[in-house]
Coordinates of N, CA and C and ligand atoms in Angstrom, one line a residue:
X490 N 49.1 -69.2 -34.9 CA 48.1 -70.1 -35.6 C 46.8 -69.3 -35.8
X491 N 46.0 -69.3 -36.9 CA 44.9 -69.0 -37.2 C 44.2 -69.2 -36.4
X492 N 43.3 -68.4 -36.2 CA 41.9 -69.2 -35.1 C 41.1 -69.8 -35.9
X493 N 40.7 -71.1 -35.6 CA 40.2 -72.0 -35.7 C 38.1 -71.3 -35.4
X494 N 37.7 -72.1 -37.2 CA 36.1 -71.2 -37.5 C 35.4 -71.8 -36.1
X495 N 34.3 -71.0 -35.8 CA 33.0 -72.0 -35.4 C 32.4 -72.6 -36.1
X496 N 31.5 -73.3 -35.5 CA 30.1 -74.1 -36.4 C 29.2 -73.3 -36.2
X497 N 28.3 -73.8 -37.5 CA 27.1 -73.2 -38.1 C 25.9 -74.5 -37.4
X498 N 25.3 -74.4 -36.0 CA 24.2 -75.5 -35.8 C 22.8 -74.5 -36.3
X499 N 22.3 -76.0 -36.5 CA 20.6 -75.1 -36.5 C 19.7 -76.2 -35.7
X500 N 19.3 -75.5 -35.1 CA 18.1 -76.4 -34.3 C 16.4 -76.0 -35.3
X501 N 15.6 -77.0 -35.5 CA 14.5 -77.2 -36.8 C 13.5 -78.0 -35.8
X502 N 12.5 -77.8 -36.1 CA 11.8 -78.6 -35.6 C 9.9 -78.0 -35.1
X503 N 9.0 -79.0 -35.1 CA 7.7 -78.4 -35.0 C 7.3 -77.2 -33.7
X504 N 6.3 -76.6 -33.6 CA 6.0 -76.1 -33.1 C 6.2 -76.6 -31.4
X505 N 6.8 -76.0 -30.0 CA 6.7 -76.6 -28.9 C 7.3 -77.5 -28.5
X506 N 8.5 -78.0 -29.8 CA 9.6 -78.9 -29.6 C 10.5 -78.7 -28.6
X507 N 10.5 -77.6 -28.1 CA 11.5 -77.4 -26.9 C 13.0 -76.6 -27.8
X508 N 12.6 -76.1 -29.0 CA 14.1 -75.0 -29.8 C 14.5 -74.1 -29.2
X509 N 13.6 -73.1 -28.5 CA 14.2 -71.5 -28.3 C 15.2 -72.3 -26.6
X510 N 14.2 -73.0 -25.7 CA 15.3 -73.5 -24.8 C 15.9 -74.5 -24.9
X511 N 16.9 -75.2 -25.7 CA 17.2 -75.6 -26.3 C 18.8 -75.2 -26.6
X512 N 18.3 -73.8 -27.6 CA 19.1 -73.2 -28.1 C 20.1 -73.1 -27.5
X513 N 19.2 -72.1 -26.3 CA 19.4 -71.4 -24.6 C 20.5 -72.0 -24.2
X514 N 20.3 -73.6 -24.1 CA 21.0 -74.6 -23.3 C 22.3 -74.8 -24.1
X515 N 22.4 -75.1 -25.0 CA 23.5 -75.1 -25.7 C 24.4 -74.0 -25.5
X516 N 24.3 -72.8 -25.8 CA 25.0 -71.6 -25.9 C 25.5 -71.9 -24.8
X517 N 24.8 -72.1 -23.5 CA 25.3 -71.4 -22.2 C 26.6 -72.9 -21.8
X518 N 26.2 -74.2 -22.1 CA 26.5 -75.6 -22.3 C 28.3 -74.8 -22.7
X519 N 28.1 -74.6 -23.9 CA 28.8 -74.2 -25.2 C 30.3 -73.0 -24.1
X520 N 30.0 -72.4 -24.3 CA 30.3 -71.2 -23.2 C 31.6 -71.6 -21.8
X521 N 30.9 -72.3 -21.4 CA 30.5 -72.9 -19.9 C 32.3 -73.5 -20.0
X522 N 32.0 -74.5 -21.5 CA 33.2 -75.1 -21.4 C 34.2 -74.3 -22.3
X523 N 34.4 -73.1 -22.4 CA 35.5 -72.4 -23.3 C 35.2 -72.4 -24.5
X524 N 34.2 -72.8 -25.0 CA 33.9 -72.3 -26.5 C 33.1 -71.5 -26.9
X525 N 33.6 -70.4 -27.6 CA 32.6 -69.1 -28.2 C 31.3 -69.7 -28.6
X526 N 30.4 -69.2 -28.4 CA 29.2 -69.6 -28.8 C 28.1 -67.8 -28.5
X527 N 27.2 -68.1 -29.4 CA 26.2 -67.2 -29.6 C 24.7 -67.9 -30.3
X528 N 24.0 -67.3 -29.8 CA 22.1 -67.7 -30.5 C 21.9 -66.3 -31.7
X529 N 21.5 -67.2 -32.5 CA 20.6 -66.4 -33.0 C 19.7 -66.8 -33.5
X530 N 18.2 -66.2 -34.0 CA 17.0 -66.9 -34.1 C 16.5 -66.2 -35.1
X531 N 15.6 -66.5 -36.5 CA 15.1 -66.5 -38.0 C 13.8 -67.0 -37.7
X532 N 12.9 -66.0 -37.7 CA 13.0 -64.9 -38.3 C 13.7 -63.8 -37.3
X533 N 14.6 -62.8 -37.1 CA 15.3 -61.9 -36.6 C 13.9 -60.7 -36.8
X534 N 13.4 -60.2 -35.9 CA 12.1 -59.5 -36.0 C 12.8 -58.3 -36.0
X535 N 14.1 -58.0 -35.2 CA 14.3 -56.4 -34.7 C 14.8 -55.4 -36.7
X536 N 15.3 -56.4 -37.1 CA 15.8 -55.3 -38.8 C 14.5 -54.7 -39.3
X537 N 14.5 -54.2 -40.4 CA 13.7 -53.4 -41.1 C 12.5 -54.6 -41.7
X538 N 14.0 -55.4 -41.9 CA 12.5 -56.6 -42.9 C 12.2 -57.4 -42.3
X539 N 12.6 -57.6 -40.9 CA 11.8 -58.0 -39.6 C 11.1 -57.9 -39.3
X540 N 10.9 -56.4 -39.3 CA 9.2 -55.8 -38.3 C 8.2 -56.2 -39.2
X541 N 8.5 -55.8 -41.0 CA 7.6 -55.9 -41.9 C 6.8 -57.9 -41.6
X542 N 8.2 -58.8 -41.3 CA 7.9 -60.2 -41.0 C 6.6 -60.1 -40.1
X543 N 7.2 -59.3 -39.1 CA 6.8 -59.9 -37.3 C 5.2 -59.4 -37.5
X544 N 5.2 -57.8 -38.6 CA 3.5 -57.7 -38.4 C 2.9 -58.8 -39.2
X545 N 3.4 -58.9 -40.1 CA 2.2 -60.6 -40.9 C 2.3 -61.3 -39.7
X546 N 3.0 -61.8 -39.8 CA 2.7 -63.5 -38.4 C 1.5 -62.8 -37.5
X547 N 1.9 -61.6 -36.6 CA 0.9 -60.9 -35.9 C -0.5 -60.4 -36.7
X548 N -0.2 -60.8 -37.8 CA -1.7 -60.5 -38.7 C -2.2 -59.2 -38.5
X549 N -1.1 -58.2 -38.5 CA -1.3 -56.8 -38.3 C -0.9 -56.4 -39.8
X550 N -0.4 -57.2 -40.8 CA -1.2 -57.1 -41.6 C -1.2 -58.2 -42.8
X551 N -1.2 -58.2 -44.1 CA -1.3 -58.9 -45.1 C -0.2 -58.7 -46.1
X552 N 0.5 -59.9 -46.4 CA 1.2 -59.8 -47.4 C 1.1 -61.1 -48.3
X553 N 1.7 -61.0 -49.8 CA 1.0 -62.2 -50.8 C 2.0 -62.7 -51.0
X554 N 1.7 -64.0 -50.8 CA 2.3 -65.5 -50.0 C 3.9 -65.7 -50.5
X555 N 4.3 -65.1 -52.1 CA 5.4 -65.1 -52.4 C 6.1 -64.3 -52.1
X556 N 6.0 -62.9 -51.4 CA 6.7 -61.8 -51.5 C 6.9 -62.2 -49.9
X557 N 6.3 -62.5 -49.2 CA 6.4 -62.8 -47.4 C 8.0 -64.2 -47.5
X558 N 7.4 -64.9 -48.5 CA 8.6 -66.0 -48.5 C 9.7 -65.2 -48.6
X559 N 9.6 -64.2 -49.9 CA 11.6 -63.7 -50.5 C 11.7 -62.7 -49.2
X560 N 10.5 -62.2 -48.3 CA 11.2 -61.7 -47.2 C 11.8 -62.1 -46.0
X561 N 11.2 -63.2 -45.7 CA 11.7 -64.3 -44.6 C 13.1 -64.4 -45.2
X562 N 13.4 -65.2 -46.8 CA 14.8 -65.1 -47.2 C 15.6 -63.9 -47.0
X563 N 15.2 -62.8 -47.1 CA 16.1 -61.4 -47.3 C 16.2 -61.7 -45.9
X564 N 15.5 -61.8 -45.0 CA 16.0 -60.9 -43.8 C 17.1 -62.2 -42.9
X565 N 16.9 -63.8 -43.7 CA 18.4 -64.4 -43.4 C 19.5 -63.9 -44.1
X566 N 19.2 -63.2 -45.1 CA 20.6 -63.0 -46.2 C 21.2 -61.8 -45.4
X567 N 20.4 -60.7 -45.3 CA 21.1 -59.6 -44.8 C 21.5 -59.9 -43.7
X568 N 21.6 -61.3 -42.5 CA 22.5 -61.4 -41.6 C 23.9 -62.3 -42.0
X569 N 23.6 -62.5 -43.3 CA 24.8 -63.2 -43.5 C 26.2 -62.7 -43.4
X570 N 26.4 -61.6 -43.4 CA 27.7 -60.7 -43.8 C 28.2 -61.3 -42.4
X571 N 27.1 -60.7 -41.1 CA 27.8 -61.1 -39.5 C 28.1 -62.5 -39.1
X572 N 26.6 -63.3 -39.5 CA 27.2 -64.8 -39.5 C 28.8 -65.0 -39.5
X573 N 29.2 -64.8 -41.2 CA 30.1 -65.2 -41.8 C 31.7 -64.2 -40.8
X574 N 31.3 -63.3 -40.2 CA 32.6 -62.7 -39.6 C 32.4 -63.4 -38.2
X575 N 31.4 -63.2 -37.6 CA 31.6 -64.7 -36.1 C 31.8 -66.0 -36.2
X576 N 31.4 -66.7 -37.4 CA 32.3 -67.7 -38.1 C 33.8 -67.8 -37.6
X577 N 33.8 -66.8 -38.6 CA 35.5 -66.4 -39.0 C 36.3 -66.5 -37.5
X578 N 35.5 -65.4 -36.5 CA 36.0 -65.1 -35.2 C 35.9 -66.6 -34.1
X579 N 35.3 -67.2 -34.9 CA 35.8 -68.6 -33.4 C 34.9 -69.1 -33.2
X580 N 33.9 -68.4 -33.6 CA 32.1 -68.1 -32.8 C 31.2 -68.9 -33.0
X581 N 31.1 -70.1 -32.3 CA 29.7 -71.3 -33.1 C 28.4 -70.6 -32.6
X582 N 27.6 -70.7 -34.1 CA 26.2 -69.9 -33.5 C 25.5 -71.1 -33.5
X583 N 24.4 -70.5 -32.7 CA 23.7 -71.4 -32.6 C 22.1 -70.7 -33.1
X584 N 21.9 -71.5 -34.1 CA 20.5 -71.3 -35.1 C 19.4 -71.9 -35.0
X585 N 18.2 -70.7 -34.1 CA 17.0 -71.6 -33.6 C 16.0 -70.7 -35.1
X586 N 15.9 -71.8 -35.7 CA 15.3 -71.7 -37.4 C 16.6 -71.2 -38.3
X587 N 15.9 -71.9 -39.5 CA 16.6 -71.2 -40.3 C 16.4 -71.5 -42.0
X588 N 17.2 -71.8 -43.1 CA 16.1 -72.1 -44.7 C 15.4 -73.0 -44.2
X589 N 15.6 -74.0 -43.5 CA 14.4 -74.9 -43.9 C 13.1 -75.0 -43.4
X590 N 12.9 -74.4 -42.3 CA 11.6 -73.6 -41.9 C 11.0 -72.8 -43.1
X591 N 11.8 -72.2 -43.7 CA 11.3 -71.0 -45.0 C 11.1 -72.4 -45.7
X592 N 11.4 -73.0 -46.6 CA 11.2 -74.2 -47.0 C 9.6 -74.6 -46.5
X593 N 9.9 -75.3 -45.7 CA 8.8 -76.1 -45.1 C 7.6 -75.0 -44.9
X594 N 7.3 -74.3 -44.2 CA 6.4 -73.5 -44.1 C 5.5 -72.8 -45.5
X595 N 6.7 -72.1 -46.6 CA 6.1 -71.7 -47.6 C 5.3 -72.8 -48.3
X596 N 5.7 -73.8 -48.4 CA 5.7 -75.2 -49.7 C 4.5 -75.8 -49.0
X597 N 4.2 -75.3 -47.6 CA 3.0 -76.0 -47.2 C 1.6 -75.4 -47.3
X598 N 1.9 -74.1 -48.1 CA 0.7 -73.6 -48.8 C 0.1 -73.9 -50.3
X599 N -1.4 -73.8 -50.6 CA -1.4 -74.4 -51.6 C -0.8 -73.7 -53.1
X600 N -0.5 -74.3 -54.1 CA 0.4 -73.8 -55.0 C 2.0 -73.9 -55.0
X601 N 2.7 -73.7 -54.2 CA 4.0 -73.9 -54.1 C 5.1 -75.0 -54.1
X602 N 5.9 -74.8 -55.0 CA 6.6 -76.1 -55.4 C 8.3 -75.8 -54.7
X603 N 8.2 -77.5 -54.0 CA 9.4 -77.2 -53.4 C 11.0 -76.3 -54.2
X604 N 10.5 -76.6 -55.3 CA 12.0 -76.0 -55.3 C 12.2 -74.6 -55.9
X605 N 10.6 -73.9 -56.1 CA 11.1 -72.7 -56.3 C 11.3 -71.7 -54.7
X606 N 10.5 -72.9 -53.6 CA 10.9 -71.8 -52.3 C 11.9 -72.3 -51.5
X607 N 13.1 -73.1 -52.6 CA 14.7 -73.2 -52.1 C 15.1 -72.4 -52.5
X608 N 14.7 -71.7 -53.8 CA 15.8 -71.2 -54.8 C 16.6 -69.5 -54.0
X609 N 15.5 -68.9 -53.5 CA 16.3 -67.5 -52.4 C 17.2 -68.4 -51.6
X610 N 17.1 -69.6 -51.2 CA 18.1 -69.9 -50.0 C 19.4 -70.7 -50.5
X611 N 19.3 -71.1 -51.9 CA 20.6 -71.1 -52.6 C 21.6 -70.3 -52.6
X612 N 22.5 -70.7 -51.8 CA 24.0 -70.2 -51.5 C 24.4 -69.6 -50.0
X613 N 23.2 -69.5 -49.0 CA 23.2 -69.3 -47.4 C 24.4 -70.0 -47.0
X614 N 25.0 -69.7 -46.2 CA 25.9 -70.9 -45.5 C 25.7 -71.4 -45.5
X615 N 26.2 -73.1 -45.0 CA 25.7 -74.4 -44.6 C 25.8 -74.8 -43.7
X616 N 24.8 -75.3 -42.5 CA 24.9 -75.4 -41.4 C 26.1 -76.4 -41.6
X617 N 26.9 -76.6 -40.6 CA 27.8 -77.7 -40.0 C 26.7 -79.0 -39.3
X618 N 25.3 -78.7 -39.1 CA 24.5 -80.0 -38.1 C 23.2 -79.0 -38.3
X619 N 22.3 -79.9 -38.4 CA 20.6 -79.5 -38.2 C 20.0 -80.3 -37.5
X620 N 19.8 -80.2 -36.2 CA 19.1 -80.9 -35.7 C 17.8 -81.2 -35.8
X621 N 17.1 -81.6 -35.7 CA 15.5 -81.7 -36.2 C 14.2 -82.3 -34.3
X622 N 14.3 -80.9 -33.9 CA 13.6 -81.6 -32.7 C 12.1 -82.5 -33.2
X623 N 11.9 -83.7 -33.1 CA 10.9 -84.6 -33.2 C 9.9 -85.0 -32.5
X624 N 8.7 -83.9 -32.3 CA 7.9 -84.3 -31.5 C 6.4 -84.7 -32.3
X625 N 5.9 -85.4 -31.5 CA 4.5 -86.0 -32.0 C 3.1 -84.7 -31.7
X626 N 2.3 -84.7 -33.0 CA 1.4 -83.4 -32.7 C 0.5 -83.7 -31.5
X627 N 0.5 -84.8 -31.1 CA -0.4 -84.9 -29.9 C 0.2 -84.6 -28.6
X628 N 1.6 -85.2 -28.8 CA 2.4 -84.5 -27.7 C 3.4 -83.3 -27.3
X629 N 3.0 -82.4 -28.6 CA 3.2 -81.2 -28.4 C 1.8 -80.4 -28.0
X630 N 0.8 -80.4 -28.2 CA -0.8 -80.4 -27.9 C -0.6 -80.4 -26.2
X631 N -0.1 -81.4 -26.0 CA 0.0 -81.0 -24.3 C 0.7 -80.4 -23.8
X632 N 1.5 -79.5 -24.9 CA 2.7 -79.0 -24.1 C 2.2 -77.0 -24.2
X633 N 0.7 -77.0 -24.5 CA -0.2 -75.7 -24.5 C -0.7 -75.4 -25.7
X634 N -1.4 -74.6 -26.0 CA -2.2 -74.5 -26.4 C -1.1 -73.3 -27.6
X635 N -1.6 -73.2 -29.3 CA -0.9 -72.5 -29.8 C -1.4 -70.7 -29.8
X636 N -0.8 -70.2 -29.8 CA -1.2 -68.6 -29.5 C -2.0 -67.9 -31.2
X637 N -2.1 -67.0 -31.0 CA -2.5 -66.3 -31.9 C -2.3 -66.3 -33.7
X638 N -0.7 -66.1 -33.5 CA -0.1 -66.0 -35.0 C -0.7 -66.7 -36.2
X639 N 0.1 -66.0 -37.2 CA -0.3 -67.1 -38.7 C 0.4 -68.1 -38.6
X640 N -0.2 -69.0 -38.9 CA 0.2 -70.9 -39.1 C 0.6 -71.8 -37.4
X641 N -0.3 -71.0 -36.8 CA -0.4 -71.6 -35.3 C -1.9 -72.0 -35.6
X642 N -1.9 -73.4 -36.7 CA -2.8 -73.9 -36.3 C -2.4 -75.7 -36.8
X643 N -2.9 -76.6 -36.1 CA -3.1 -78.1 -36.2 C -2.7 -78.3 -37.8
X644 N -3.6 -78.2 -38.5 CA -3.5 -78.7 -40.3 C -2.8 -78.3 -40.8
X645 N -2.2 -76.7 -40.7 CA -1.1 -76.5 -41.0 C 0.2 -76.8 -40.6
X646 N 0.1 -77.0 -39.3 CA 1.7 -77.7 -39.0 C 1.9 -79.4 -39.3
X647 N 0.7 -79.6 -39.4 CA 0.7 -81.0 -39.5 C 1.4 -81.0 -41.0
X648 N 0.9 -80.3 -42.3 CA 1.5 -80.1 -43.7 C 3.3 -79.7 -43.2
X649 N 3.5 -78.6 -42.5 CA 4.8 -78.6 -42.4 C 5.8 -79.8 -41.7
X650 N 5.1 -80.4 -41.1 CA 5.6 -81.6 -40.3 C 5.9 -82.6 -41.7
X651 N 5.6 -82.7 -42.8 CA 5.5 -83.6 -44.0 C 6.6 -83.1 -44.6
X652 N 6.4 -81.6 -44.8 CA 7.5 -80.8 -45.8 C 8.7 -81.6 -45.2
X653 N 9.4 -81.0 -43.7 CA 10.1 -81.6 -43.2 C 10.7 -82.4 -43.4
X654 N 9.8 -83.5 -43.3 CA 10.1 -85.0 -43.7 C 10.9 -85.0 -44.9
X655 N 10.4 -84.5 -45.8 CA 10.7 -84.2 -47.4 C 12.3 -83.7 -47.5
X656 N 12.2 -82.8 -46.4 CA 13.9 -81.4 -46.7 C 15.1 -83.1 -46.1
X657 N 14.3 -83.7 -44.9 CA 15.3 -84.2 -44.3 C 16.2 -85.3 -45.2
X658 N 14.9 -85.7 -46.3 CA 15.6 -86.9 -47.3 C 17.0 -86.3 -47.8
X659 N 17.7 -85.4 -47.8 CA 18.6 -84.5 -48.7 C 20.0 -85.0 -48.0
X660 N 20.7 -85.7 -48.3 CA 21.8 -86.5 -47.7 C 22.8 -85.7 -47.7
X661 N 22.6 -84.4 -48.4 CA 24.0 -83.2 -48.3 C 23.9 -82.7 -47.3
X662 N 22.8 -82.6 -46.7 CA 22.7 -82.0 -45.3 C 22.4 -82.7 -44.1
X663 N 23.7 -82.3 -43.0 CA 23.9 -83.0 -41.8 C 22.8 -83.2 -40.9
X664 N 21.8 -83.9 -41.2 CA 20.4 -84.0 -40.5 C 20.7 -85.1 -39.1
X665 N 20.5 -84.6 -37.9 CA 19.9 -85.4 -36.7 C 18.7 -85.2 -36.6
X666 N 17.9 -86.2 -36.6 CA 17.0 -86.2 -35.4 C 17.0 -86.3 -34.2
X667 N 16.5 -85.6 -33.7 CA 16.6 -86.0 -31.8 C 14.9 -86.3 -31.1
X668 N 14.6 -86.9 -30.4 CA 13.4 -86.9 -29.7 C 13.4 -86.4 -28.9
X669 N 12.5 -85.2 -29.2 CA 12.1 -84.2 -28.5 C 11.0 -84.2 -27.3
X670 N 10.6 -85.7 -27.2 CA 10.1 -86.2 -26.1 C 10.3 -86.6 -24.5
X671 N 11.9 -86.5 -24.9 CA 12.5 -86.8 -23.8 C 12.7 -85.7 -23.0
X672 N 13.0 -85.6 -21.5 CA 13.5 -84.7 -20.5 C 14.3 -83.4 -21.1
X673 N 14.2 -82.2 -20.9 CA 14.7 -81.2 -21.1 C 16.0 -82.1 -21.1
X674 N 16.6 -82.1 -19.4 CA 17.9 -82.4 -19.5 C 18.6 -83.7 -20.8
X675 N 17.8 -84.7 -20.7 CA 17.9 -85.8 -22.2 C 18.2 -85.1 -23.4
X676 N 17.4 -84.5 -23.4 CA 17.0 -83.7 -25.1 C 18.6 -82.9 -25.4
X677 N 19.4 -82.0 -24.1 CA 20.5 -81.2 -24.2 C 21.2 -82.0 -24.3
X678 N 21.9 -83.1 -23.6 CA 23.0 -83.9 -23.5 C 22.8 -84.7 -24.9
X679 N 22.1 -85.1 -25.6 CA 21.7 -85.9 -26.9 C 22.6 -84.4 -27.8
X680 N 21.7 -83.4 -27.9 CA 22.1 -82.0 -28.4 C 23.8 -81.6 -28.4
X681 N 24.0 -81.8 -27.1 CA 25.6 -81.6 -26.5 C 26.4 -81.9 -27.1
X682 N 26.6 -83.6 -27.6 CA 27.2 -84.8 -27.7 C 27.1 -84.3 -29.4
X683 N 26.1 -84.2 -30.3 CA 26.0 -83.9 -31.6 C 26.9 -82.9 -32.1
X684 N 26.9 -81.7 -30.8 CA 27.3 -80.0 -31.3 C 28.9 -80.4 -31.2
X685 N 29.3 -81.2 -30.2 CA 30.6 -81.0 -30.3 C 31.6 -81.9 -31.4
X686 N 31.1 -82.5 -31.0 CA 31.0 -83.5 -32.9 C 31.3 -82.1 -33.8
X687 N 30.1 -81.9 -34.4 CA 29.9 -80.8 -35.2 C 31.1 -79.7 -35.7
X688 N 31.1 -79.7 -34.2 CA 32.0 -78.2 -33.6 C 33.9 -79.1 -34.0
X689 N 34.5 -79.9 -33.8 CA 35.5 -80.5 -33.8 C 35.4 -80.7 -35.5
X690 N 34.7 -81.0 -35.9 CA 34.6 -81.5 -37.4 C 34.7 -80.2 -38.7
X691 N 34.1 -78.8 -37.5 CA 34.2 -77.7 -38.8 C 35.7 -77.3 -38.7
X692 N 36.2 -77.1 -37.9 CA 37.7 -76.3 -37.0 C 38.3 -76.5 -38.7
X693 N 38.8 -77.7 -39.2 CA 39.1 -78.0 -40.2 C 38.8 -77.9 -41.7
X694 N 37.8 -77.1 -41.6 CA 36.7 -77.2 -43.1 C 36.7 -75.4 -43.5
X695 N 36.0 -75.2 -44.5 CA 35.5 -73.8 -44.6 C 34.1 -74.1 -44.9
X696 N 33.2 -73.3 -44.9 CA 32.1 -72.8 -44.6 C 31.3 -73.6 -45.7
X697 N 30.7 -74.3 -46.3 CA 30.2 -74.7 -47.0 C 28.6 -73.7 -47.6
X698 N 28.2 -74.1 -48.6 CA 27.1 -73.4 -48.8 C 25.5 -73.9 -49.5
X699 N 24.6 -73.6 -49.3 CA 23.3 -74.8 -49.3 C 22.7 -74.6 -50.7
Ligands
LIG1075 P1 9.2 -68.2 -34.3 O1 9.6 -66.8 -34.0 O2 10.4 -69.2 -34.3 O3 8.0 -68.7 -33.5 O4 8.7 -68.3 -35.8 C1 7.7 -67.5 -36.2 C2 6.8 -68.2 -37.2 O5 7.2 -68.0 -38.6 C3 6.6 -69.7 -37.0 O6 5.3 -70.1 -37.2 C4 7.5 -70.3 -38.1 C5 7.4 -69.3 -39.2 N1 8.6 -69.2 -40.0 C6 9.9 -69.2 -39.6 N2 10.7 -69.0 -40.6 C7 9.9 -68.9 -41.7 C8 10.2 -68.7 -43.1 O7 11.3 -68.6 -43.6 N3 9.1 -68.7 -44.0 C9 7.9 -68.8 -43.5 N4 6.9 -68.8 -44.4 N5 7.6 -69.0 -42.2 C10 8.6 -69.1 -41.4

């Protein structure tokens, strides 16, 4: 018998939502009980159009506002080839960001219209589940203070917290929310109970595309 695909999860959500451990917890969750599982996380800094990513955010240097968007896009496309073969191989990844961050983030600058900063991410895979961790900006505010980078600040996440809102109306795509207020341990078993869902529902399907 064929081996049976993995799922495509993405974990979405504001700044200090609890995503990167999160992820963490799933994979290992994921694993634990006999299912291939892997992380990976967008922006991917280590490739070529990575580093060029990781120095803007670090404001090591400057790039103009469109061309930083189609690079965020390029540097999910050029992982698609591997995606699509750990797919193939059994392998549910697990996706801390992914378009709709590019989405939300770009469109929350001024000038940009939602759908020309969809249009690079027309045809990516399709997640199998997006979860959307949901936290409040006051109660991510206590969860520290934001570091250095571009768009680590209040007014702007607050605009991407809107975009959001906006990508989630899209009924083609398998949106959870989760409240990301609750206990680490809450937040994974909520997460758990979603992925394997998720994960039982792709086995059967091929790969869909956004
Ligand atoms: P992270 O490594 O998850 O902290 O993400 C780095 C920052 O980049 C974070 O502020 C979110 C932002 N970001 C992630 N993906 C994209 C994207 O595709 N486009 C834009 N403009 N920003 C993004």
């Amino acid at each position: 018998m064929a081996c049976k695909r993995g799922a495509l999860i993405v974990l979405e959500g504001v700044d200090k939502a609890g995503k990167t451990t999160q992820c963490k917890k799933l994979v290992q969750a994921l694993e634990m009980s006999g299912r291939p599982a892997e992380m990976m996380r967008f922006p991917d800094r280590t490739t070529t159009i990575g580093q060029l990513i990781s120095a803007y955010l670090e404001k090591k240097s400057n790039l103009e506002d469109h061309t930083v968007h189609l690079l965020f896009s390029a540097n999910r496309w050029e992982l698609v080839p591997l995606m699509k073969k750990k797919l193939e191989q059994g392998i549910t990844l697990v996706v801390d960001r992914y378009a709709f961050s590019g989405v939300a983030f770009t469109s929350a600058k001024p000038g940009f219209h939602l759908d020309w900063c969809k249009n690079p991410e027309v045809g990516l895979p399709k997640p199998d589940l997006v979860m959307f961790l949901q936290l409040n900006p006051l109660e991510a505010a206590k969860r520290g203070q934001f570091g250095e980078e571009r768009y680590e600040n209040s007014d702007f996440q607050k605009r991407v917290q809107t975009r959001f809102e906006e990508l989630r109306k899209d009924t083609t795509v398998n949106w959870k929310v989760i409240d990301a207020s609750q206990s680490v341990e809450d937040v994974h078993m909520n997460i758990q109970d979603h992925s394997l869902n998720a994960i039982n529902k792709a086995q059967d399907t091929n790969v869909g595309v956004l």
